[in-house]
Amino acid sequence: MAEQFSNSNVQMKNEITELNSVQVAKMLGVNVSTVKRWTEEGKLKCHKTAGGHRKFFMHHLVEFIKEHENKNPRVNLFPLETKRDLDISLAITQGDWSALIDYCTEFAVASRRDKVQQILNGLYLAQYPLYAIYDELITPVMHRLGLMWMKGELTIIEEHLATQVMRDSIIRLQGIVRIPKKKRFRALLVNLFDELHDIGLKMVDHVLEARGIEVMFSGQNTPSFRIDSVFKKYTPKRLYISSTFVPNVRATQSELDRLLEIAHEYGTDVYVGGAGFQDLNIDHPAVERLLENFKQVHDI
Ligand code: B12
């Protein structure tokens, strides 16, 4: 249903969207049986279809929330205080990524870390896989921020502030993600020298961690000249290398070649990802695959 409407019509869409009991239960953070009971008690208004199914309009929820302000259930997908919160909650329930990209970008630019956080947590609580949140929401928001800066809609400092809101929110989201206790194997994640873009690799880190892989993450601008000691000590089964910006192709290529040689020597499988690899040669027996999104990271 979400695809039928353009972004600017989110508001209008909400006026006419019918919700079923399951969706309302998700939005309010209660069981479906509680929703049914509230409707029977007349606390939550609805209309019934010819077949006897309960259907809700947004105004039914708005009324309910206004009347039960202090008794609001505490665990809901998104804290419901205003009509706008309901719109966001609905977008979460429906997986309306295009609306969520708009909201997240707006909140990131306004440094509303709390709101970005609530959207991410809401999506995870609504059982969207982590990789989908990264592929469908975070990556497009980061690209949108880059575009806004290029078009002069954001100054460089505003772009930095918004980027950090996103980075912090991603890291905080990981705090509620279920991590398997039993570890499958160890993976080493590195950026290349002179690389400041580390958000893509951080998300790779989180997706792998949620899959029960023990991750070692090197951060920005990795000094890799003594990296063989890490291979010797920890013998990672996999090496993930990220590259977004390649300031000096020759220097980066030779660093990459050395890394691939070390990985090969230790029998470590290498996965690479990021736009920087368009400029680099990855034709090496240690390289298993170039990965293009977080679903692929999750699937292998
Ligand atoms: C945030 C940002 C920054 C931040 C980074 C903060 C941080 N902690 O990461 C800061 C402000 C530091 C920064 C600096 C610079 N940036 Co910058 N930055 C961005 C921005 C807006 C978002 C990057 C991001 O996080 N994207 C989100 C990730 C998830 O998306 P992605 O990079 O497209 O990656 C996809 C895949 O490749 C994959 N992936 C990515 N990495 C990996 C790794 C693995 C292992 C796997 C499996 C998959 C994978 O996942 C994504 C899903 O599709 C982009 C705009 C854009 N279009 O991306 C510019 C952008 C990347 N930056 C750019 C530039 C030019 C710079 C600077 C040179 C600016 C300057 N003049 O100083 C410096 C570079 C400094 C350096 N030495 O690295 C250019 C790069 C152009 C190019 N390819 O040459 C871009 C594209 C902006 C632009 N259009 O000009 N930047």
mmCIF file of N, CA and C in Angstrom, residues 18-131:
data_model
loop_
_atom_site.group_PDB
_atom_site.id
_atom_site.type_symbol
_atom_site.label_atom_id
_atom_site.label_comp_id
_atom_site.label_asym_id
_atom_site.label_seq_id
_atom_site.Cartn_x
_atom_site.Cartn_y
_atom_site.Cartn_z
ATOM 1 N N GLU A 18 -6.768 2.596 6.597
ATOM 2 C CA GLU A 18 -7.435 1.768 7.599
ATOM 3 C C GLU A 18 -6.399 0.856 8.224
ATOM 4 N N LEU A 19 -6.466 0.714 9.518
ATOM 5 C CA LEU A 19 -5.518 -0.175 10.194
ATOM 6 C C LEU A 19 -6.289 -1.355 10.769
ATOM 7 N N ASN A 20 -5.661 -2.499 10.796
ATOM 8 C CA ASN A 20 -6.320 -3.628 11.444
ATOM 9 C C ASN A 20 -5.843 -3.766 12.895
ATOM 10 N N SER A 21 -6.408 -4.704 13.618
ATOM 11 C CA SER A 21 -6.103 -4.837 15.057
ATOM 12 C C SER A 21 -4.635 -5.158 15.291
ATOM 13 N N VAL A 22 -4.044 -5.946 14.385
ATOM 14 C CA VAL A 22 -2.637 -6.334 14.575
ATOM 15 C C VAL A 22 -1.741 -5.101 14.458
ATOM 16 N N GLN A 23 -2.012 -4.271 13.458
ATOM 17 C CA GLN A 23 -1.201 -3.061 13.273
ATOM 18 C C GLN A 23 -1.355 -2.110 14.458
ATOM 19 N N VAL A 24 -2.600 -1.958 14.929
ATOM 20 C CA VAL A 24 -2.850 -1.058 16.061
ATOM 21 C C VAL A 24 -2.151 -1.599 17.310
ATOM 22 N N ALA A 25 -2.200 -2.904 17.494
ATOM 23 C CA ALA A 25 -1.543 -3.514 18.656
ATOM 24 C C ALA A 25 -0.046 -3.227 18.614
ATOM 25 N N LYS A 26 0.546 -3.344 17.424
ATOM 26 C CA LYS A 26 1.977 -3.064 17.282
ATOM 27 C C LYS A 26 2.282 -1.611 17.621
ATOM 28 N N MET A 27 1.444 -0.721 17.102
ATOM 29 C CA MET A 27 1.702 0.704 17.319
ATOM 30 C C MET A 27 1.564 1.085 18.786
ATOM 31 N N LEU A 28 0.633 0.439 19.476
ATOM 32 C CA LEU A 28 0.412 0.790 20.886
ATOM 33 C C LEU A 28 1.258 -0.069 21.836
ATOM 34 N N GLY A 29 1.909 -1.074 21.279
ATOM 35 C CA GLY A 29 2.783 -1.903 22.110
ATOM 36 C C GLY A 29 2.010 -2.826 23.035
ATOM 37 N N VAL A 30 0.853 -3.313 22.576
ATOM 38 C CA VAL A 30 0.052 -4.243 23.400
ATOM 39 C C VAL A 30 -0.315 -5.469 22.560
ATOM 40 N N ASN A 31 -0.948 -6.448 23.217
ATOM 41 C CA ASN A 31 -1.416 -7.623 22.474
ATOM 42 C C ASN A 31 -2.680 -7.294 21.692
ATOM 43 N N VAL A 32 -2.939 -8.111 20.677
ATOM 44 C CA VAL A 32 -4.166 -7.922 19.885
ATOM 45 C C VAL A 32 -5.390 -8.084 20.794
ATOM 46 N N SER A 33 -5.304 -9.007 21.766
ATOM 47 C CA SER A 33 -6.458 -9.234 22.644
ATOM 48 C C SER A 33 -6.768 -7.975 23.468
ATOM 49 N N THR A 34 -5.722 -7.224 23.827
ATOM 50 C CA THR A 34 -5.949 -5.981 24.576
ATOM 51 C C THR A 34 -6.679 -4.968 23.691
ATOM 52 N N VAL A 35 -6.273 -4.894 22.430
ATOM 53 C CA VAL A 35 -6.939 -3.973 21.495
ATOM 54 C C VAL A 35 -8.418 -4.343 21.397
ATOM 55 N N LYS A 36 -8.669 -5.638 21.282
ATOM 56 C CA LYS A 36 -10.072 -6.090 21.174
ATOM 57 C C LYS A 36 -10.852 -5.711 22.429
ATOM 58 N N ARG A 37 -10.226 -5.944 23.574
ATOM 59 C CA ARG A 37 -10.908 -5.635 24.844
ATOM 60 C C ARG A 37 -11.213 -4.128 24.926
ATOM 61 N N TRP A 38 -10.233 -3.307 24.564
ATOM 62 C CA TRP A 38 -10.446 -1.856 24.626
ATOM 63 C C TRP A 38 -11.595 -1.426 23.714
ATOM 64 N N THR A 39 -11.701 -2.087 22.561
ATOM 65 C CA THR A 39 -12.800 -1.696 21.654
ATOM 66 C C THR A 39 -14.137 -2.134 22.256
ATOM 67 N N GLU A 40 -14.130 -3.326 22.860
ATOM 68 C CA GLU A 40 -15.388 -3.802 23.473
ATOM 69 C C GLU A 40 -15.806 -2.905 24.629
ATOM 70 N N GLU A 41 -14.818 -2.415 25.380
ATOM 71 C CA GLU A 41 -15.127 -1.526 26.515
ATOM 72 C C GLU A 41 -15.445 -0.102 26.040
ATOM 73 N N GLY A 42 -15.272 0.149 24.751
ATOM 74 C CA GLY A 42 -15.573 1.480 24.201
ATOM 75 C C GLY A 42 -14.454 2.490 24.397
ATOM 76 N N LYS A 43 -13.300 2.025 24.936
ATOM 77 C CA LYS A 43 -12.187 2.960 25.170
ATOM 78 C C LYS A 43 -11.535 3.366 23.857
ATOM 79 N N LEU A 44 -11.474 2.406 22.946
ATOM 80 C CA LEU A 44 -10.839 2.644 21.649
ATOM 81 C C LEU A 44 -11.903 2.445 20.576
ATOM 82 N N LYS A 45 -12.182 3.550 19.861
ATOM 83 C CA LYS A 45 -13.242 3.473 18.845
ATOM 84 C C LYS A 45 -12.728 2.782 17.580
ATOM 85 N N CYS A 46 -13.662 2.160 16.857
ATOM 86 C CA CYS A 46 -13.290 1.540 15.581
ATOM 87 C C CYS A 46 -14.567 1.428 14.753
ATOM 88 N N HIS A 47 -14.429 0.947 13.543
ATOM 89 C CA HIS A 47 -15.657 0.586 12.841
ATOM 90 C C HIS A 47 -15.527 -0.863 12.412
ATOM 91 N N LYS A 48 -16.669 -1.502 12.234
ATOM 92 C CA LYS A 48 -16.615 -2.924 11.870
ATOM 93 C C LYS A 48 -17.017 -3.104 10.420
ATOM 94 N N THR A 49 -16.297 -3.976 9.730
ATOM 95 C CA THR A 49 -16.627 -4.244 8.330
ATOM 96 C C THR A 49 -17.853 -5.168 8.288
ATOM 97 N N ALA A 50 -18.385 -5.351 7.085
ATOM 98 C CA ALA A 50 -19.550 -6.237 6.927
ATOM 99 C C ALA A 50 -19.218 -7.622 7.481
ATOM 100 N N GLY A 51 -17.955 -8.030 7.337
ATOM 101 C CA GLY A 51 -17.539 -9.347 7.827
ATOM 102 C C GLY A 51 -17.273 -9.374 9.325
ATOM 103 N N GLY A 52 -17.444 -8.246 10.003
ATOM 104 C CA GLY A 52 -17.263 -8.198 11.459
ATOM 105 C C GLY A 52 -15.842 -7.894 11.921
ATOM 106 N N HIS A 53 -14.950 -7.525 10.982
ATOM 107 C CA HIS A 53 -13.567 -7.202 11.388
ATOM 108 C C HIS A 53 -13.461 -5.768 11.870
ATOM 109 N N ARG A 54 -12.646 -5.608 12.920
ATOM 110 C CA ARG A 54 -12.433 -4.246 13.434
ATOM 111 C C ARG A 54 -11.452 -3.511 12.522
ATOM 112 N N LYS A 55 -11.809 -2.281 12.159
ATOM 113 C CA LYS A 55 -10.906 -1.434 11.368
ATOM 114 C C LYS A 55 -10.778 -0.087 12.064
ATOM 115 N N PHE A 56 -9.586 0.461 11.988
ATOM 116 C CA PHE A 56 -9.324 1.713 12.702
ATOM 117 C C PHE A 56 -8.825 2.772 11.728
ATOM 118 N N PHE A 57 -9.252 4.023 11.954
ATOM 119 C CA PHE A 57 -8.663 5.149 11.243
ATOM 120 C C PHE A 57 -7.692 5.832 12.206
ATOM 121 N N MET A 58 -6.802 6.644 11.644
ATOM 122 C CA MET A 58 -5.826 7.325 12.509
ATOM 123 C C MET A 58 -6.525 8.165 13.581
ATOM 124 N N HIS A 59 -7.662 8.790 13.226
ATOM 125 C CA HIS A 59 -8.306 9.660 14.223
ATOM 126 C C HIS A 59 -8.783 8.855 15.433
ATOM 127 N N HIS A 60 -9.087 7.575 15.243
ATOM 128 C CA HIS A 60 -9.456 6.731 16.389
ATOM 129 C C HIS A 60 -8.287 6.630 17.367
ATOM 130 N N LEU A 61 -7.102 6.464 16.797
ATOM 131 C CA LEU A 61 -5.904 6.350 17.653
ATOM 132 C C LEU A 61 -5.562 7.674 18.311
ATOM 133 N N VAL A 62 -5.696 8.755 17.528
ATOM 134 C CA VAL A 62 -5.403 10.087 18.090
ATOM 135 C C VAL A 62 -6.300 10.334 19.300
ATOM 136 N N GLU A 63 -7.594 10.047 19.150
ATOM 137 C CA GLU A 63 -8.549 10.242 20.262
ATOM 138 C C GLU A 63 -8.135 9.405 21.471
ATOM 139 N N PHE A 64 -7.804 8.146 21.188
ATOM 140 C CA PHE A 64 -7.450 7.230 22.274
ATOM 141 C C PHE A 64 -6.229 7.752 23.049
ATOM 142 N N ILE A 65 -5.229 8.185 22.282
ATOM 143 C CA ILE A 65 -3.994 8.634 22.927
ATOM 144 C C ILE A 65 -4.233 9.897 23.742
ATOM 145 N N LYS A 66 -5.047 10.801 23.188
ATOM 146 C CA LYS A 66 -5.365 12.044 23.930
ATOM 147 C C LYS A 66 -6.058 11.711 25.242
ATOM 148 N N GLU A 67 -7.022 10.812 25.181
ATOM 149 C CA GLU A 67 -7.815 10.492 26.368
ATOM 150 C C GLU A 67 -7.047 9.690 27.403
ATOM 151 N N HIS A 68 -6.067 8.920 26.902
ATOM 152 C CA HIS A 68 -5.353 8.040 27.834
ATOM 153 C C HIS A 68 -3.893 8.423 27.953
ATOM 154 N N GLU A 69 -3.649 9.736 27.893
ATOM 155 C CA GLU A 69 -2.286 10.252 27.883
ATOM 156 C C GLU A 69 -1.386 9.640 28.953
ATOM 157 N N ASN A 70 -1.905 9.620 30.184
ATOM 158 C CA ASN A 70 -1.048 9.163 31.281
ATOM 159 C C ASN A 70 -1.022 7.657 31.441
ATOM 160 N N LYS A 71 -2.013 7.010 30.776
ATOM 161 C CA LYS A 71 -2.067 5.552 30.925
ATOM 162 C C LYS A 71 -1.517 4.852 29.697
ATOM 163 N N ASN A 72 -0.837 5.628 28.862
ATOM 164 C CA ASN A 72 -0.300 5.057 27.630
ATOM 165 C C ASN A 72 0.608 3.858 27.893
ATOM 166 N N PRO A 73 0.461 2.791 27.157
ATOM 167 C CA PRO A 73 1.402 1.697 27.315
ATOM 168 C C PRO A 73 2.809 2.210 27.056
ATOM 169 N N ARG A 74 3.777 1.703 27.780
ATOM 170 C CA ARG A 74 5.111 2.299 27.689
ATOM 171 C C ARG A 74 5.945 1.716 26.569
ATOM 172 N N VAL A 75 5.710 0.454 26.266
ATOM 173 C CA VAL A 75 6.545 -0.139 25.223
ATOM 174 C C VAL A 75 5.773 -0.113 23.909
ATOM 175 N N ASN A 76 5.948 0.928 23.132
ATOM 176 C CA ASN A 76 5.342 0.927 21.808
ATOM 177 C C ASN A 76 6.438 1.152 20.774
ATOM 178 N N LEU A 77 6.060 1.023 19.509
ATOM 179 C CA LEU A 77 7.074 1.134 18.465
ATOM 180 C C LEU A 77 7.731 2.506 18.455
ATOM 181 N N PHE A 78 6.953 3.504 18.755
ATOM 182 C CA PHE A 78 7.440 4.874 18.747
ATOM 183 C C PHE A 78 6.625 5.608 19.788
ATOM 184 N N PRO A 79 7.241 6.402 20.673
ATOM 185 C CA PRO A 79 6.455 7.079 21.704
ATOM 186 C C PRO A 79 5.357 7.924 21.070
ATOM 187 N N LEU A 80 4.142 7.731 21.506
ATOM 188 C CA LEU A 80 3.018 8.399 20.845
ATOM 189 C C LEU A 80 2.540 9.577 21.675
ATOM 190 N N GLU A 81 2.956 10.768 21.283
ATOM 191 C CA GLU A 81 2.510 11.956 22.010
ATOM 192 C C GLU A 81 1.759 12.916 21.107
ATOM 193 N N THR A 82 2.146 12.958 19.853
ATOM 194 C CA THR A 82 1.511 13.896 18.927
ATOM 195 C C THR A 82 0.995 13.130 17.710
ATOM 196 N N LYS A 83 0.237 13.860 16.890
ATOM 197 C CA LYS A 83 -0.273 13.263 15.650
ATOM 198 C C LYS A 83 0.914 12.831 14.759
ATOM 199 N N ARG A 84 1.977 13.627 14.771
ATOM 200 C CA ARG A 84 3.143 13.318 13.949
ATOM 201 C C ARG A 84 3.786 11.997 14.391
ATOM 202 N N ASP A 85 3.802 11.782 15.717
ATOM 203 C CA ASP A 85 4.352 10.522 16.223
ATOM 204 C C ASP A 85 3.564 9.341 15.660
ATOM 205 N N LEU A 86 2.262 9.539 15.567
ATOM 206 C CA LEU A 86 1.416 8.475 15.002
ATOM 207 C C LEU A 86 1.775 8.221 13.543
ATOM 208 N N ASP A 87 2.022 9.304 12.801
ATOM 209 C CA ASP A 87 2.407 9.149 11.390
ATOM 210 C C ASP A 87 3.701 8.338 11.285
ATOM 211 N N ILE A 88 4.636 8.640 12.173
ATOM 212 C CA ILE A 88 5.926 7.938 12.136
ATOM 213 C C ILE A 88 5.716 6.470 12.514
ATOM 214 N N SER A 89 4.916 6.279 13.550
ATOM 215 C CA SER A 89 4.645 4.920 13.984
ATOM 216 C C SER A 89 3.980 4.117 12.863
ATOM 217 N N LEU A 90 3.077 4.766 12.151
ATOM 218 C CA LEU A 90 2.406 4.097 11.028
ATOM 219 C C LEU A 90 3.428 3.755 9.932
ATOM 220 N N ALA A 91 4.309 4.702 9.655
ATOM 221 C CA ALA A 91 5.343 4.457 8.623
ATOM 222 C C ALA A 91 6.202 3.253 9.029
ATOM 223 N N ILE A 92 6.483 3.127 10.325
ATOM 224 C CA ILE A 92 7.264 1.978 10.810
ATOM 225 C C ILE A 92 6.464 0.691 10.592
ATOM 226 N N THR A 93 5.211 0.729 11.007
ATOM 227 C CA THR A 93 4.370 -0.467 10.886
ATOM 228 C C THR A 93 4.248 -0.927 9.438
ATOM 229 N N GLN A 94 4.153 0.055 8.534
ATOM 230 C CA GLN A 94 3.952 -0.297 7.120
ATOM 231 C C GLN A 94 5.247 -0.477 6.346
ATOM 232 N N GLY A 95 6.382 -0.244 7.002
ATOM 233 C CA GLY A 95 7.664 -0.315 6.285
ATOM 234 C C GLY A 95 7.708 0.701 5.155
ATOM 235 N N ASP A 96 7.204 1.902 5.442
ATOM 236 C CA ASP A 96 7.180 2.964 4.428
ATOM 237 C C ASP A 96 8.549 3.661 4.447
ATOM 238 N N TRP A 97 9.520 3.030 3.762
ATOM 239 C CA TRP A 97 10.915 3.506 3.842
ATOM 240 C C TRP A 97 11.044 4.931 3.343
ATOM 241 N N SER A 98 10.301 5.260 2.315
ATOM 242 C CA SER A 98 10.508 6.585 1.745
ATOM 243 C C SER A 98 10.092 7.676 2.737
ATOM 244 N N ALA A 99 9.017 7.444 3.485
ATOM 245 C CA ALA A 99 8.629 8.411 4.522
ATOM 246 C C ALA A 99 9.662 8.419 5.651
ATOM 247 N N LEU A 100 10.156 7.226 6.014
ATOM 248 C CA LEU A 100 11.114 7.144 7.117
ATOM 249 C C LEU A 100 12.447 7.818 6.759
ATOM 250 N N ILE A 101 12.828 7.737 5.483
ATOM 251 C CA ILE A 101 14.052 8.425 5.040
ATOM 252 C C ILE A 101 13.881 9.935 5.253
ATOM 253 N N ASP A 102 12.695 10.442 4.889
ATOM 254 C CA ASP A 102 12.415 11.879 5.095
ATOM 255 C C ASP A 102 12.501 12.248 6.577
ATOM 256 N N TYR A 103 11.824 11.465 7.413
ATOM 257 C CA TYR A 103 11.817 11.786 8.849
ATOM 258 C C TYR A 103 13.236 11.743 9.423
ATOM 259 N N CYS A 104 13.949 10.664 9.109
ATOM 260 C CA CYS A 104 15.292 10.478 9.683
ATOM 261 C C CYS A 104 16.234 11.584 9.237
ATOM 262 N N THR A 105 16.165 11.939 7.950
ATOM 263 C CA THR A 105 17.052 12.999 7.450
ATOM 264 C C THR A 105 16.739 14.299 8.191
ATOM 265 N N GLU A 106 15.445 14.583 8.303
ATOM 266 C CA GLU A 106 15.043 15.823 8.982
ATOM 267 C C GLU A 106 15.545 15.833 10.436
ATOM 268 N N PHE A 107 15.364 14.720 11.126
ATOM 269 C CA PHE A 107 15.781 14.666 12.534
ATOM 270 C C PHE A 107 17.309 14.705 12.659
ATOM 271 N N ALA A 108 18.010 14.065 11.724
ATOM 272 C CA ALA A 108 19.479 14.074 11.788
ATOM 273 C C ALA A 108 19.993 15.501 11.600
ATOM 274 N N VAL A 109 19.416 16.219 10.637
ATOM 275 C CA VAL A 109 19.843 17.599 10.372
ATOM 276 C C VAL A 109 19.548 18.492 11.578
ATOM 277 N N ALA A 110 18.441 18.202 12.260
ATOM 278 C CA ALA A 110 18.062 19.010 13.431
ATOM 279 C C ALA A 110 18.769 18.519 14.701
ATOM 280 N N SER A 111 19.710 17.575 14.534
ATOM 281 C CA SER A 111 20.424 16.967 15.686
ATOM 282 C C SER A 111 19.457 16.377 16.711
ATOM 283 N N ARG A 112 18.331 15.826 16.241
ATOM 284 C CA ARG A 112 17.390 15.156 17.148
ATOM 285 C C ARG A 112 17.763 13.672 17.235
ATOM 286 N N ARG A 113 18.838 13.436 17.981
ATOM 287 C CA ARG A 113 19.334 12.073 18.149
ATOM 288 C C ARG A 113 18.267 11.154 18.741
ATOM 289 N N ASP A 114 17.494 11.722 19.697
ATOM 290 C CA ASP A 114 16.460 10.912 20.351
ATOM 291 C C ASP A 114 15.444 10.388 19.341
ATOM 292 N N LYS A 115 15.049 11.255 18.393
ATOM 293 C CA LYS A 115 14.018 10.861 17.426
ATOM 294 C C LYS A 115 14.557 9.823 16.436
ATOM 295 N N VAL A 116 15.785 10.047 15.965
ATOM 296 C CA VAL A 116 16.378 9.063 15.034
ATOM 297 C C VAL A 116 16.459 7.716 15.747
ATOM 298 N N GLN A 117 16.903 7.785 17.014
ATOM 299 C CA GLN A 117 17.032 6.574 17.818
ATOM 300 C C GLN A 117 15.709 5.842 17.943
ATOM 301 N N GLN A 118 14.651 6.607 18.203
ATOM 302 C CA GLN A 118 13.335 5.987 18.387
ATOM 303 C C GLN A 118 12.861 5.305 17.104
ATOM 304 N N ILE A 119 13.164 5.914 15.963
ATOM 305 C CA ILE A 119 12.755 5.293 14.696
ATOM 306 C C ILE A 119 13.510 3.973 14.510
ATOM 307 N N LEU A 120 14.812 3.999 14.752
ATOM 308 C CA LEU A 120 15.601 2.770 14.559
ATOM 309 C C LEU A 120 15.151 1.682 15.530
ATOM 310 N N ASN A 121 14.982 2.062 16.788
ATOM 311 C CA ASN A 121 14.531 1.078 17.777
ATOM 312 C C ASN A 121 13.155 0.534 17.395
ATOM 313 N N GLY A 122 12.277 1.438 16.953
ATOM 314 C CA GLY A 122 10.918 1.043 16.560
ATOM 315 C C GLY A 122 10.962 0.023 15.442
ATOM 316 N N LEU A 123 11.808 0.259 14.462
ATOM 317 C CA LEU A 123 11.912 -0.686 13.335
ATOM 318 C C LEU A 123 12.409 -2.040 13.822
ATOM 319 N N TYR A 124 13.378 -2.007 14.707
ATOM 320 C CA TYR A 124 13.922 -3.280 15.193
ATOM 321 C C TYR A 124 12.870 -4.018 16.036
ATOM 322 N N LEU A 125 12.161 -3.264 16.872
ATOM 323 C CA LEU A 125 11.108 -3.898 17.689
ATOM 324 C C LEU A 125 9.994 -4.449 16.802
ATOM 325 N N ALA A 126 9.774 -3.800 15.653
ATOM 326 C CA ALA A 126 8.760 -4.291 14.710
ATOM 327 C C ALA A 126 9.305 -5.452 13.880
ATOM 328 N N GLN A 127 10.496 -5.906 14.223
ATOM 329 C CA GLN A 127 11.100 -7.124 13.666
ATOM 330 C C GLN A 127 11.593 -6.995 12.233
ATOM 331 N N TYR A 128 11.969 -5.774 11.848
ATOM 332 C CA TYR A 128 12.686 -5.653 10.572
ATOM 333 C C TYR A 128 14.107 -6.121 10.829
ATOM 334 N N PRO A 129 14.683 -6.894 9.890
ATOM 335 C CA PRO A 129 16.061 -7.324 10.113
ATOM 336 C C PRO A 129 17.011 -6.128 10.088
ATOM 337 N N LEU A 130 18.081 -6.262 10.835
ATOM 338 C CA LEU A 130 19.066 -5.184 10.924
ATOM 339 C C LEU A 130 19.552 -4.769 9.531
ATOM 340 N N TYR A 131 19.813 -5.778 8.671
ATOM 341 C CA TYR A 131 20.346 -5.439 7.351
ATOM 342 C C TYR A 131 19.344 -4.609 6.550
#
